[in-house]
Structure formats: C-alpha cells, structure tokens
mmCIF file of C-alpha atoms and ligand atoms in Angstrom:
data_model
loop_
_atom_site.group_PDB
_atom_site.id
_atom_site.type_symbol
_atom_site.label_atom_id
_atom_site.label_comp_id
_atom_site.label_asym_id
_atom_site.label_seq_id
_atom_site.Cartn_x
_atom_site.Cartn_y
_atom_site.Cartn_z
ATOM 1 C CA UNK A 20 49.560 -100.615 231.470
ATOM 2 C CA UNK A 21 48.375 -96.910 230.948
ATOM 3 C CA UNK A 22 44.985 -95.990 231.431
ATOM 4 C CA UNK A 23 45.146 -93.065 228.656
ATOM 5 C CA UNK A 24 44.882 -94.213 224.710
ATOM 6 C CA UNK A 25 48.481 -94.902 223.750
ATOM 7 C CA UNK A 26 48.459 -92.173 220.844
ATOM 8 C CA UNK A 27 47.897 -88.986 223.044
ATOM 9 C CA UNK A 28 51.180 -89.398 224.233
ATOM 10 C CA UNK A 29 52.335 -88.159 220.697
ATOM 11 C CA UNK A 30 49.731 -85.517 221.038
ATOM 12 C CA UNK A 31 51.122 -81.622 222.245
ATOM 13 C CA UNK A 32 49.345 -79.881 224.594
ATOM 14 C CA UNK A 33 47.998 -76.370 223.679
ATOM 15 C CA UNK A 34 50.837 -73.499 224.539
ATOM 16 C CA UNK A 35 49.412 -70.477 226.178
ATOM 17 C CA UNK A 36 50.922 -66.683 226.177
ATOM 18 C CA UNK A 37 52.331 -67.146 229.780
ATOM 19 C CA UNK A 38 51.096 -64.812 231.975
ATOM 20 C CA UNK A 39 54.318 -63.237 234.366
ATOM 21 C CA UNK A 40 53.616 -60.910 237.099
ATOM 22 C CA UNK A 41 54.879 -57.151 236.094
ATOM 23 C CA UNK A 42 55.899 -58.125 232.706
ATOM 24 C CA UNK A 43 53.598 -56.845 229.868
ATOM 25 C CA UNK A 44 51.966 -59.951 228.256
ATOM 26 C CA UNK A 45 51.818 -59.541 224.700
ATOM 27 C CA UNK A 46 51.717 -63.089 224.053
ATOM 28 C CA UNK A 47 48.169 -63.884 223.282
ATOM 29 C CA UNK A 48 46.502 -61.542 221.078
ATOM 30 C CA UNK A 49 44.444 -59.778 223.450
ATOM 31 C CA UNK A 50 42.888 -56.717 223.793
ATOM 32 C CA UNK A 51 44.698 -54.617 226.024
ATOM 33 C CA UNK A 52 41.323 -52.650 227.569
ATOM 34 C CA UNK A 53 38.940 -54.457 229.758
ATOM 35 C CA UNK A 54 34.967 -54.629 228.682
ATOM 36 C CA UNK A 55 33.105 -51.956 228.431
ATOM 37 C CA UNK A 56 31.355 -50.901 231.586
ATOM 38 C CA UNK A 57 27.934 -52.432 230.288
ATOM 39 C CA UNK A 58 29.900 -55.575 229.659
ATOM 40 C CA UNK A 59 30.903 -56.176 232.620
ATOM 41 C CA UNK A 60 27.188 -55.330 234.181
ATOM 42 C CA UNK A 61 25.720 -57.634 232.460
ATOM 43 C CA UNK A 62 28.450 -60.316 233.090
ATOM 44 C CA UNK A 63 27.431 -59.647 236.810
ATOM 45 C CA UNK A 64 23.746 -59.265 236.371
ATOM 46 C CA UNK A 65 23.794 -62.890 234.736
ATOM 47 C CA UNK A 66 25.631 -63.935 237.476
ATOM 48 C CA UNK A 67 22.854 -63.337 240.019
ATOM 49 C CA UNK A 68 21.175 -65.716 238.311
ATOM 50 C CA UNK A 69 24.161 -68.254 238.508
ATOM 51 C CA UNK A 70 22.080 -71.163 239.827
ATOM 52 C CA UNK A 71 20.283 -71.635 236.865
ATOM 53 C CA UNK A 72 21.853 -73.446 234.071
ATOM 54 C CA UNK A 73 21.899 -71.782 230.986
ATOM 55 C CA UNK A 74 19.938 -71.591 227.747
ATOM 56 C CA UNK A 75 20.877 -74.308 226.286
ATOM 57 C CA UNK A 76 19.970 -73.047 222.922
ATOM 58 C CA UNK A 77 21.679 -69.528 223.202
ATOM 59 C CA UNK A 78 18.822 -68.131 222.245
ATOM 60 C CA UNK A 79 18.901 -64.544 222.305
ATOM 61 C CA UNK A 80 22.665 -64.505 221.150
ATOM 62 C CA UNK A 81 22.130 -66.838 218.178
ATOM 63 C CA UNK A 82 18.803 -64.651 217.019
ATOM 64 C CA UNK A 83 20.928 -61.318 217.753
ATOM 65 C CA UNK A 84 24.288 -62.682 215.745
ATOM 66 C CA UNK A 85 21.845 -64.450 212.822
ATOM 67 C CA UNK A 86 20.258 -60.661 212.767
ATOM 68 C CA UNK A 87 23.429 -58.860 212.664
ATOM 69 C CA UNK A 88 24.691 -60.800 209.883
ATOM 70 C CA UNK A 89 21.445 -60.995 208.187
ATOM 71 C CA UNK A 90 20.747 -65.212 207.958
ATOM 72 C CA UNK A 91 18.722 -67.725 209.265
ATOM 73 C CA UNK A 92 19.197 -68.238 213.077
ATOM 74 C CA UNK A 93 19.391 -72.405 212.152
ATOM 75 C CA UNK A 94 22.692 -71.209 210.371
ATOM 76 C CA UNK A 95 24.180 -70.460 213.300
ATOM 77 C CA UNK A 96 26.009 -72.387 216.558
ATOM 78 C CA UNK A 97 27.902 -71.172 219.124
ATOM 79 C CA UNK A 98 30.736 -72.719 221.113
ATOM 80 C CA UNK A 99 33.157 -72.226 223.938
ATOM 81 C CA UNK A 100 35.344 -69.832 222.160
ATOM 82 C CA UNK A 101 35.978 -71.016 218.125
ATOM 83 C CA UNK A 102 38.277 -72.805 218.903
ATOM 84 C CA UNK A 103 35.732 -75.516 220.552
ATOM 85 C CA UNK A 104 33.847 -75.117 217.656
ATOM 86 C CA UNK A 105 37.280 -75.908 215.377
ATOM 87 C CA UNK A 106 36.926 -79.337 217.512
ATOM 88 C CA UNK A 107 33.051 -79.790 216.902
ATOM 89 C CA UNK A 108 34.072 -79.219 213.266
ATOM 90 C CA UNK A 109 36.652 -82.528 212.891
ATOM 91 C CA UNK A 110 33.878 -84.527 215.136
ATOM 92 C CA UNK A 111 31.299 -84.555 213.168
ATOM 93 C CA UNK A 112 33.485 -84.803 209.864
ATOM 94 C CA UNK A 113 36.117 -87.129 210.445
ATOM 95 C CA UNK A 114 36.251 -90.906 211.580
ATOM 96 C CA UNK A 115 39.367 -92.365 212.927
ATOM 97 C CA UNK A 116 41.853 -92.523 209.692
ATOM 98 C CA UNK A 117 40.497 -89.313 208.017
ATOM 99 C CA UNK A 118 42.201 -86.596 206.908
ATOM 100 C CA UNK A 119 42.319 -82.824 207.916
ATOM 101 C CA UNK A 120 44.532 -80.143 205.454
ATOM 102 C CA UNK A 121 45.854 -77.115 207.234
ATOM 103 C CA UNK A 122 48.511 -74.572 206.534
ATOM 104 C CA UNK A 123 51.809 -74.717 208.720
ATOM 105 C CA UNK A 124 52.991 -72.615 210.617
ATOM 106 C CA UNK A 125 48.894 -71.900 211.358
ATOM 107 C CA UNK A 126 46.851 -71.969 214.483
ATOM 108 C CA UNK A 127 48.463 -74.441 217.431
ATOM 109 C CA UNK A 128 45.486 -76.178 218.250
ATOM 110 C CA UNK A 129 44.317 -77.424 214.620
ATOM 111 C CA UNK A 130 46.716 -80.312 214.713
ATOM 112 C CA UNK A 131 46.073 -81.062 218.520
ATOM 113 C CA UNK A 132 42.066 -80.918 217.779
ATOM 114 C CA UNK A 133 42.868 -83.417 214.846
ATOM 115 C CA UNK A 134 44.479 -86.045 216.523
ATOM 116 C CA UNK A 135 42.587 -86.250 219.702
ATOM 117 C CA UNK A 136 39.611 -87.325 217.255
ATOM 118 C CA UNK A 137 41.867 -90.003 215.645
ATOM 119 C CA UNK A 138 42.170 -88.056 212.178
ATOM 120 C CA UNK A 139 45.374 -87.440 210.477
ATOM 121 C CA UNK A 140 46.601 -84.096 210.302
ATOM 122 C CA UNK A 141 47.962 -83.242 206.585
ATOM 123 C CA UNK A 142 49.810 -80.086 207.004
ATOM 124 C CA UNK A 143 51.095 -77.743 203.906
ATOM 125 C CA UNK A 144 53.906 -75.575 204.347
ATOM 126 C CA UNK A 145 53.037 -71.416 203.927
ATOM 127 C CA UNK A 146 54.594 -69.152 201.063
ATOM 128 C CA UNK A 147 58.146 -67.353 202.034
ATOM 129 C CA UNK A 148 55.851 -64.615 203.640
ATOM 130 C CA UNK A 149 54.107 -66.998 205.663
ATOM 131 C CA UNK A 150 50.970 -66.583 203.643
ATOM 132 C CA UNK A 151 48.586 -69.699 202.958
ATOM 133 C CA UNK A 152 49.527 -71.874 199.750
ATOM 134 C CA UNK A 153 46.467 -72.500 198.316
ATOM 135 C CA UNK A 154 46.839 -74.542 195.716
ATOM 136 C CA UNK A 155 49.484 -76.838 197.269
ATOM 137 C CA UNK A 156 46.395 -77.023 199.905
ATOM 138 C CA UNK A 157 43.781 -77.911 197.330
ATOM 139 C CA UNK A 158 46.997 -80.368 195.912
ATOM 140 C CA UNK A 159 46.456 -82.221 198.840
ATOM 141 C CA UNK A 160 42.966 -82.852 199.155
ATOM 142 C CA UNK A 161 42.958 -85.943 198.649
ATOM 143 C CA UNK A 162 40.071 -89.758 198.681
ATOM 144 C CA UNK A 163 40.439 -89.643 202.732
ATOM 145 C CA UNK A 164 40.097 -85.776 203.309
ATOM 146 C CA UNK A 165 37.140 -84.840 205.265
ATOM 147 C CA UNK A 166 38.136 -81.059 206.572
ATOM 148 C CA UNK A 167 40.559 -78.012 205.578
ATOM 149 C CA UNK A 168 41.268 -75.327 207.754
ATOM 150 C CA UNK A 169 42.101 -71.885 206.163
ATOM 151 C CA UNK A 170 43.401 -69.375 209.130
ATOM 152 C CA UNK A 171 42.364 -65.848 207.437
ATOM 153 C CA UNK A 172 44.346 -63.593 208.071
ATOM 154 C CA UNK A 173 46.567 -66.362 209.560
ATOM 155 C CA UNK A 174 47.783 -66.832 212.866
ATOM 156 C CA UNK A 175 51.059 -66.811 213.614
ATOM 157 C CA UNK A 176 51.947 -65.452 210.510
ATOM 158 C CA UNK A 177 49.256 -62.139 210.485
ATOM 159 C CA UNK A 178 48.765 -62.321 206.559
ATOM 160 C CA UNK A 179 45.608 -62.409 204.396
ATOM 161 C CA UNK A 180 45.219 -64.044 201.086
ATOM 162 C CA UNK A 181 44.171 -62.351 198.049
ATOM 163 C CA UNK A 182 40.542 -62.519 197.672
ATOM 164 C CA UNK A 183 40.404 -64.003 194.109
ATOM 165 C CA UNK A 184 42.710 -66.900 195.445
ATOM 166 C CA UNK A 185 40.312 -67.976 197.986
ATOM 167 C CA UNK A 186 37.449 -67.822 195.828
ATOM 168 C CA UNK A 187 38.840 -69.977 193.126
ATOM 169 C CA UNK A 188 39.769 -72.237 196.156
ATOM 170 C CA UNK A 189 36.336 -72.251 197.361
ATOM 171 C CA UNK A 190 34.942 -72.870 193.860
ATOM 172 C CA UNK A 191 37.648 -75.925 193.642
ATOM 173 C CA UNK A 192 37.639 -77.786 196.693
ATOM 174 C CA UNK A 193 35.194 -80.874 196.289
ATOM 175 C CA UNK A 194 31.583 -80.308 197.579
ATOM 176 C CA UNK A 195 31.951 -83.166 200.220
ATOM 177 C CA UNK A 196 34.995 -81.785 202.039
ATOM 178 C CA UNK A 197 34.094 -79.026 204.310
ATOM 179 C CA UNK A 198 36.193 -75.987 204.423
ATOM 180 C CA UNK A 199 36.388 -73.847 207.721
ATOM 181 C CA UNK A 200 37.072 -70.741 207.351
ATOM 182 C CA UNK A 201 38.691 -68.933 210.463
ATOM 183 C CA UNK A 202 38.009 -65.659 211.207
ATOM 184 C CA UNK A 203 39.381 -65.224 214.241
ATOM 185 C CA UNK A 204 40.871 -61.534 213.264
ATOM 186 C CA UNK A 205 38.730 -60.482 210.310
ATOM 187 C CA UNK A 206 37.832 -56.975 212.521
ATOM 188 C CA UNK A 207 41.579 -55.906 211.958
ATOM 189 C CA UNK A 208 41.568 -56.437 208.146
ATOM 190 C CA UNK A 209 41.575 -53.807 205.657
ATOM 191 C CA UNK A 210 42.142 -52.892 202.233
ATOM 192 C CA UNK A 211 41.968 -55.389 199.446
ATOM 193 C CA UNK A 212 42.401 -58.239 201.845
ATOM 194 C CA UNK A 213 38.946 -57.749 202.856
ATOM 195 C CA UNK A 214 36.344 -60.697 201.870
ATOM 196 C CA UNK A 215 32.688 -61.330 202.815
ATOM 197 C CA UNK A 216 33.011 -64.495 204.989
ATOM 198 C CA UNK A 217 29.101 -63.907 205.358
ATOM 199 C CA UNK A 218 28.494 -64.395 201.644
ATOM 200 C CA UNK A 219 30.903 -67.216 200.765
ATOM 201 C CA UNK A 220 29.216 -69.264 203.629
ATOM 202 C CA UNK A 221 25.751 -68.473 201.979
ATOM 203 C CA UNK A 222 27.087 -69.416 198.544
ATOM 204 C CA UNK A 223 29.193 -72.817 199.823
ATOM 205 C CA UNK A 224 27.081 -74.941 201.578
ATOM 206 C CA UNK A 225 30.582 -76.985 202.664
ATOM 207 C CA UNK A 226 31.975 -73.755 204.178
ATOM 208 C CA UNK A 227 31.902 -73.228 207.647
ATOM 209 C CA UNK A 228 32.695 -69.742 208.729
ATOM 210 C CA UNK A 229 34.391 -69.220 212.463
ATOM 211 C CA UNK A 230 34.192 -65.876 214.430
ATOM 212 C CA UNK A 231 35.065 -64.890 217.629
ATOM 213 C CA UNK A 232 34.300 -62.766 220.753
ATOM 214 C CA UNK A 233 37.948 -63.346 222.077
ATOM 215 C CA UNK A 234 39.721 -61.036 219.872
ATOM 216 C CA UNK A 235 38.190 -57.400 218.658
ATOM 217 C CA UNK A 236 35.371 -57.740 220.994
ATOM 218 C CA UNK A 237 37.686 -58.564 223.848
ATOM 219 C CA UNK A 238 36.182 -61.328 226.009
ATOM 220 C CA UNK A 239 39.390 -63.850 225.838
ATOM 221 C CA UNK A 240 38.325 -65.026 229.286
ATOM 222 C CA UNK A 241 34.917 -65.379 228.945
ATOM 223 C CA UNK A 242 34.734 -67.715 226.273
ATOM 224 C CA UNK A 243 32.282 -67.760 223.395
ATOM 225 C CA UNK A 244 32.523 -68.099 219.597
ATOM 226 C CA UNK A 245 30.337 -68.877 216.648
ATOM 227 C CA UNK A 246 30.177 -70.020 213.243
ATOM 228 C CA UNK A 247 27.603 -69.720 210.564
ATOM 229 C CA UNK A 248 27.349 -72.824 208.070
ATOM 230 C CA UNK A 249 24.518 -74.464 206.631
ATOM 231 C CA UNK A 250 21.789 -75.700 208.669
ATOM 232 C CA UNK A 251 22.646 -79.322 208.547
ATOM 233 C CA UNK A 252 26.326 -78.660 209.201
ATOM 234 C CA UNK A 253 25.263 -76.439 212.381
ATOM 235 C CA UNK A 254 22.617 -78.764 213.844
ATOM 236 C CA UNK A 255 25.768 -81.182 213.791
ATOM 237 C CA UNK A 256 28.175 -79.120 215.705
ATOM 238 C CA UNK A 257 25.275 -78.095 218.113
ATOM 239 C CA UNK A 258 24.893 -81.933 218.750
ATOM 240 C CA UNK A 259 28.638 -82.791 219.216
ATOM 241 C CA UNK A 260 29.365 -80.037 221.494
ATOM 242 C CA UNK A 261 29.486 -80.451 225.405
ATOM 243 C CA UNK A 262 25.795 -79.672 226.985
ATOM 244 C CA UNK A 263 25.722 -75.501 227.962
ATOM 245 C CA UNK A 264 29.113 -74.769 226.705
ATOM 246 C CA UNK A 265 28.295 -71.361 226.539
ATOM 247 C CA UNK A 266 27.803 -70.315 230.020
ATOM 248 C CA UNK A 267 24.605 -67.562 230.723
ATOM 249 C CA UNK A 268 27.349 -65.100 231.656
ATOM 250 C CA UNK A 269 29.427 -65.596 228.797
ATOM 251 C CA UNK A 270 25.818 -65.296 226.665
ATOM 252 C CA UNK A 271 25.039 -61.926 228.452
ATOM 253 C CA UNK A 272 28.987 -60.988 227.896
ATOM 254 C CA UNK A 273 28.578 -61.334 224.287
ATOM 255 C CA UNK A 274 24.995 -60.201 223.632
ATOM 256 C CA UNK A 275 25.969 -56.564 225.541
ATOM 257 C CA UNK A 276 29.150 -56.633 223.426
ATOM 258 C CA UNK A 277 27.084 -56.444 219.913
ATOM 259 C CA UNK A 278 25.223 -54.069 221.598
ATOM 260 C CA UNK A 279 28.416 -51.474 221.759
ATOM 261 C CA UNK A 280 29.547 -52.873 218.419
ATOM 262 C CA UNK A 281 30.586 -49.562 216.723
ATOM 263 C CA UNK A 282 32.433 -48.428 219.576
ATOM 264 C CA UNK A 283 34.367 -51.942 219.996
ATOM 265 C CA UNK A 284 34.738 -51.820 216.507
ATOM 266 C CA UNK A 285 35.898 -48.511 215.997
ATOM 267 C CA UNK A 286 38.689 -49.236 218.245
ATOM 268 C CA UNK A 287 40.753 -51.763 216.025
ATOM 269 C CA UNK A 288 41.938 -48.605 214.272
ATOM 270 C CA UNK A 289 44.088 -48.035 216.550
ATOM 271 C CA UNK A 290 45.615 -51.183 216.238
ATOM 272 C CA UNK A 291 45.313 -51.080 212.905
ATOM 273 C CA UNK A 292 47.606 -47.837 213.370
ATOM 274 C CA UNK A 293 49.827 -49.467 216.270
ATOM 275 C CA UNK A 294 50.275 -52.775 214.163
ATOM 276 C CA UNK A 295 51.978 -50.449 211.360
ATOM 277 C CA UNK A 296 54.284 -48.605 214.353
ATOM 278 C CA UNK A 297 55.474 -52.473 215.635
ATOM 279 C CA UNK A 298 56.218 -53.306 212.187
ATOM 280 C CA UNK A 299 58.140 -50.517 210.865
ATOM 281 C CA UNK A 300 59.865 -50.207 214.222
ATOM 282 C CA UNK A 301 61.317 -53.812 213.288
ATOM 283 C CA UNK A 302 62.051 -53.116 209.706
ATOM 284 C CA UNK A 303 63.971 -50.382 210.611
ATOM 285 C CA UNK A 304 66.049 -52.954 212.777
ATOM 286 C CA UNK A 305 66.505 -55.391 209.771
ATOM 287 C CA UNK A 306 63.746 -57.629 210.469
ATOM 288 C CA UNK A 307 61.602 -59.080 207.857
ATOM 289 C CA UNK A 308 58.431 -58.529 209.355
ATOM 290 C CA UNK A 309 55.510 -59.952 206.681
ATOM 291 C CA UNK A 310 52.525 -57.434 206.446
ATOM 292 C CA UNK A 311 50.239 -58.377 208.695
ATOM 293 C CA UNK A 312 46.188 -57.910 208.448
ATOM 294 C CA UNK A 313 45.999 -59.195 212.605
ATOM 295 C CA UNK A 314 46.555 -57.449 215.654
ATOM 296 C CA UNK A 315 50.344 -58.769 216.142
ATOM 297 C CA UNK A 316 53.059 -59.101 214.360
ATOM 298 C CA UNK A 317 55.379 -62.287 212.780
ATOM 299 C CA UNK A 318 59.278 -61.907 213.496
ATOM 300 C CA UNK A 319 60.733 -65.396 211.351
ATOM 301 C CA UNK A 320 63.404 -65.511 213.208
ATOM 302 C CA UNK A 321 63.919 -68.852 212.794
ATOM 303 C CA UNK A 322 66.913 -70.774 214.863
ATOM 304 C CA UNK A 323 66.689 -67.232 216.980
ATOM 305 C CA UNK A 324 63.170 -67.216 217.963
ATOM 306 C CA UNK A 325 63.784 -68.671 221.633
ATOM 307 C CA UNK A 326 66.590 -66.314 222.575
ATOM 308 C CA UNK A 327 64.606 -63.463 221.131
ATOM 309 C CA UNK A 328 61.465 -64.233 223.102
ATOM 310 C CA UNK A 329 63.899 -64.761 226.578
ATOM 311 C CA UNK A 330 65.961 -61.738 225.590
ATOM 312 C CA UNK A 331 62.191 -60.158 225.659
ATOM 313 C CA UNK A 332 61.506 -61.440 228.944
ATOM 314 C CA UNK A 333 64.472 -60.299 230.736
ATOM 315 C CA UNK A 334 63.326 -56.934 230.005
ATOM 316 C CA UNK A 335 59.540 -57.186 230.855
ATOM 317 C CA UNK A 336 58.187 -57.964 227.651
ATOM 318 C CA UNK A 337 55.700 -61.620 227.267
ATOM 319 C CA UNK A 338 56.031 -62.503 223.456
ATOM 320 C CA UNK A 339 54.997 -65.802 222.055
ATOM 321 C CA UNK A 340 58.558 -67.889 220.606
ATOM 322 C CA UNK A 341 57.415 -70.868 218.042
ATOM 323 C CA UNK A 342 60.837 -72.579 218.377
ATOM 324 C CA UNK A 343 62.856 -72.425 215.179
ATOM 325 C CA UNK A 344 60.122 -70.690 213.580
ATOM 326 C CA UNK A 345 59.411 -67.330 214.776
ATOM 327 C CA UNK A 346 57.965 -65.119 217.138
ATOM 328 C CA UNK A 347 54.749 -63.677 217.110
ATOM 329 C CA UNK A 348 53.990 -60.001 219.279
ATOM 330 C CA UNK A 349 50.661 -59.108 219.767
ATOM 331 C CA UNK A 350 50.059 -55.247 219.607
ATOM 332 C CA UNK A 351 49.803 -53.671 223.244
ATOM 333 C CA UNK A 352 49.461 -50.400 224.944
ATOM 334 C CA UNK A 353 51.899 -47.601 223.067
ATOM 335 C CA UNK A 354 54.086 -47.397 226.042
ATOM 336 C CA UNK A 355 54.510 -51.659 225.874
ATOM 337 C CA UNK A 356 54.847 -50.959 222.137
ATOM 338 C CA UNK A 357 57.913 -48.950 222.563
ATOM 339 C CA UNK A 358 59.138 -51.033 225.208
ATOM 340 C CA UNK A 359 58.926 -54.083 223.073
ATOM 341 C CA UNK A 360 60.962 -52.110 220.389
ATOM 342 C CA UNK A 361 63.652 -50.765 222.716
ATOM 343 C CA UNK A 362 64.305 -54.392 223.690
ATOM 344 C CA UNK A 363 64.583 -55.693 220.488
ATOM 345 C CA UNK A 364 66.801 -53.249 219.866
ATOM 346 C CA UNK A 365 69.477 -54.277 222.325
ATOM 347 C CA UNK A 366 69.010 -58.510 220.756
ATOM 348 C CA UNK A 367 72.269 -59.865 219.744
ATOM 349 C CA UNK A 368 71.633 -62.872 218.234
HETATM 350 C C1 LIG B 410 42.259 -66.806 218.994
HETATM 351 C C2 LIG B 410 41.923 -67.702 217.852
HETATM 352 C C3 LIG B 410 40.723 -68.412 217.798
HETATM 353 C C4 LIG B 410 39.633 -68.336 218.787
HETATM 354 O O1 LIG B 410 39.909 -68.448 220.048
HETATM 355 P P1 LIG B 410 38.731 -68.592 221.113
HETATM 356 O O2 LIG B 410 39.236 -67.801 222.250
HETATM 357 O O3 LIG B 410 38.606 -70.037 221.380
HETATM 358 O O4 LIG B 410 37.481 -68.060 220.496
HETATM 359 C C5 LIG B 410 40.455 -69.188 216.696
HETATM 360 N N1 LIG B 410 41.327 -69.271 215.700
HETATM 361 C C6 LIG B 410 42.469 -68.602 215.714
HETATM 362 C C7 LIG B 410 43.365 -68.707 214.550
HETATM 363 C C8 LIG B 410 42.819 -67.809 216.792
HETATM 364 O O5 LIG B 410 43.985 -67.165 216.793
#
C-alpha cells in the first residue's frame, strides 16, 4: 500500500542548474551580480523584523508594481516566484480531467504543475527553430481545455514570436480558456519581438500575464513573482495560493529592486551584447544556435546534448543538458563566456 496518490509516481520532479563547487554555473539563467547594495539592506532591515509574519496582502509591493505598470492594484497577485503563480493558475482553472496546452520543448515545470492538480497536459511540438507553433496550439484547444501556457520569449529555446502571431492568437483563443502569458525574460527582448504584455492583459480579460523578480532583477533566491490579470482571475490565485507566500524579506527585496529599476534595467544590455558573443561564438563552430530574445542560449544538439553538457563539466563549465533535446547556456561573466566557448571548442561528438 503507498501512502502517496498512485499517479505522482509518473510525475518528474523539477531539474535544477546543479550547483558544483569551482565550476561556473551557467545552468539556471541567473544573473551573474549579486543585489544591489540597497537590496540587500533592505533584505536585512526586514529581517529585524523576522518575527512578524508578513503582510499578507503585499501591500506596498502590489500598490508599487500596479503603479509602475499603470493598473488597478486588484489586477495584481503576487506569488513565490511565477512559477507558484503558474501552479495557482491550473488550480483555480482546471478540475481533475481538464486540459492544459503548452509548447514542447517549453518551461520544465508546466507539465509537472499540470499533473500534480490532476489535469492533462496537451503538449504541441515547437517550429524547427524552437519557436512556439501557434496555430497548431490554438488547433488543440479543444471542449476540455481550461489553460494554455505561451513561454515568451521561450525557455529553453530563447525565441520570441512575432507580435502579429500572438495577437491573432489572443483574438482566437475562446474567451473561457485562460491564456498565461509568461514573461519570465521580457527585460532581455528587443527589436520587433517586443509586445506590450501590459496592454494585451488590459484588452483580454482571459489573459494572465506572468513576470518575475528572478531573472533581470536578480533575486533567484529570494523568491517573488507576479502577474497582472483581471480582478476576478487575481482574487482567485490570491485565494489558492499558500498563506504569506511572499515572505516580508522577499517583499522588501523586491520593492528596493523597482526602486533601482533603471540601473537593473540598464544592465540587460550587456547581456543583450554577451548573448550575441555566445551565439556567434557557436555558429562559428557549426552550431545552429536559434536567435534568442533571453539571456542564454539553445544548442539542439539533440542525441549529443548529455555528452556536451559532461564534456562542459569536465572543464568547469555548469550548462543545463535536456536529454536528446538540447542544451541550454545561460549568459555569464565574459571570462565564463569565453571559457564556455573554448570548451565547446574541444567537443567531439
Ligand atoms: C525562471 C522562469 C520563471 C520564474 O521563475 P521564478 O523564479 O519562480 O519566478 C517562470 N517561467 C519561466 C519560463 C522561467 O524560465
């Protein structure tokens, strides 16, 4: 007899970047600088107060986010990191049985998140460049679909898709299926990839639109996200989620962190730069590397990817190997930039 439900056993567990002392980890699409100085005083500051449980509400964060992005506070939730906030999203839409349409390869945990609620997770295979198939995703929307994740710009693959494409999407998609739209890396995308999450959420009252303070803003380890939705929608994920997710350091964290916005900000041109280096640097070696609007890098490698990633590893470089798939390298320092490059220089498959 097992004490667990019998289906988890067919349920993955979540894959982190693994962290290896010495090695440069460029596994999880961090930030390679700390917090900023104020960050990390308020992070400590909140901390003397550590005995008090936390606005439950968020408050101050919510009012400064709603501000920043210029809605109604009641449009907004946060969450412990989005990616608690992707599994708010499939609670409060799905009952056991219902569907959830994703793009694969896409983010790890959507199909994890899907079946620990007991919803069935429809995935739709990505263009040759890894880019989202839309309307093989709207194809399969179907009587029992409830949710559809669209990764933008997608991870592991880094691309964007075109802006026309997702509005038609958005304009197609039935009114009683909500879309999420994840935004994990929308700091690091430029050009004519660029679209106004903000405004399609105000415009599509089934959109829910997920951001992040792991990523550009840098606090991976502290743990808070957001989205912005219709009321309704966010007074639902507010109810579903875990009592004082957010903790009142990982409030302060983020509040201090829109506070130095620009200069956070500012910095994702350099990865915007670096992200260019990493690629080329692979071209040049005869990789297909797709264009990427992230802060890493896709290497479909395919029946490779392991050996790649190990090769990697042996000479002090953490990348992240989807098995048969790829590999995915997050943008680091220069120096672990070039180092990544000089290794993958001396793979033999
Ligand atoms: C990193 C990431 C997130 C958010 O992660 P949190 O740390 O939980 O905020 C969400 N979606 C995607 C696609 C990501 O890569």
């Amino acid at each position: 007899m097992s004490l667990v439900r019998a289906d988890l056993a067919a349920v993955p567990a979540y894959v982190a970047g693994r962290t290896v002392p010495g090695a440069a980890k460029l596994a999880s699409n961090e930030v390679t600088d700390p917090p900023l100085p104020s960050v990390v005083a308020a992070v400590a500051a909140a901390a003397a107060t550590g005995n008090r449980y936390p606005d439950p509400a968020a408050t101050a964060l919510v009012t400064a986010l709603a501000q920043r992005v210029g809605v109604d506070p009641e449009r907004v939730a946060v969450g412990c990191g989005s990616v608690a906030l992707c599994q708010q999203v499939v609670q409060v839409a799905c009952s056991a049985g219902d569907e959830v349409v994703f793009a694969w390869q896409s983010f790890e945990a959507y199909p994890i998140v899907v079946r620990v609620a007991g919803a069935v997770p429809v995935p739709v295979p990505g263009g040759p460049d890894g880019e989202h198939d839309l309307d093989a995703m709207l194809a399969a929307v179907g009587p029992r679909t409830r949710v559809v994740f669209v990764c933008n710009p997608n991870n592991p693959t880094g691309t964007a898709v075109a802006r026309e494409r997702l509005h038609a999407f958005l304009d197609a998609v039935p009114e009683d299926v909500l879309v999420v739209l994840d935004e994990a890396y929308v700091e690091y995308v430029r050009g004519d990839r660029v679209v106004d999450g903000v405004a399609l959420a105000l415009a599509h009252p089934n959109l829910v639109l997920l951001r992040t303070f792991s990523k550009a803003y840098g606090l991976a380890g502290i743990r808070v996200g957001w989205s912005l939705s219709s009321p309704e929608v966010a007074s639902a994920l507010r109810k579903v989620s875990v009592p004082f997710a957010v903790s009142s350091l990982a409030q302060a964290a983020a509040l201090a962190c829109l506070e130095a916005a620009d200069e956070l900000l500012a910095r994702t041109d350099a990865v915007v730069a670096a992200r260019a280096r990493l690629r080329d640097g692979l071209r040049e070696l005869g990789h297909d590397v797709p264009a990427t609007q992230t802060n890493f890098v896709w290497l479909p490698l395919g029946p490779d990817a392991v050996a790649f990633a190990e090769h990697c590893a042996a000479h002090g470089t953490i990348v992240r190997a989807f098995a048969g798939d790829g590999v995915r390298i997050s943008v680091g320092t220069p120096a672990q930039d070039e180092a990544l490059l000089a290794a993958a220089r001396t793979f033999r498959p």
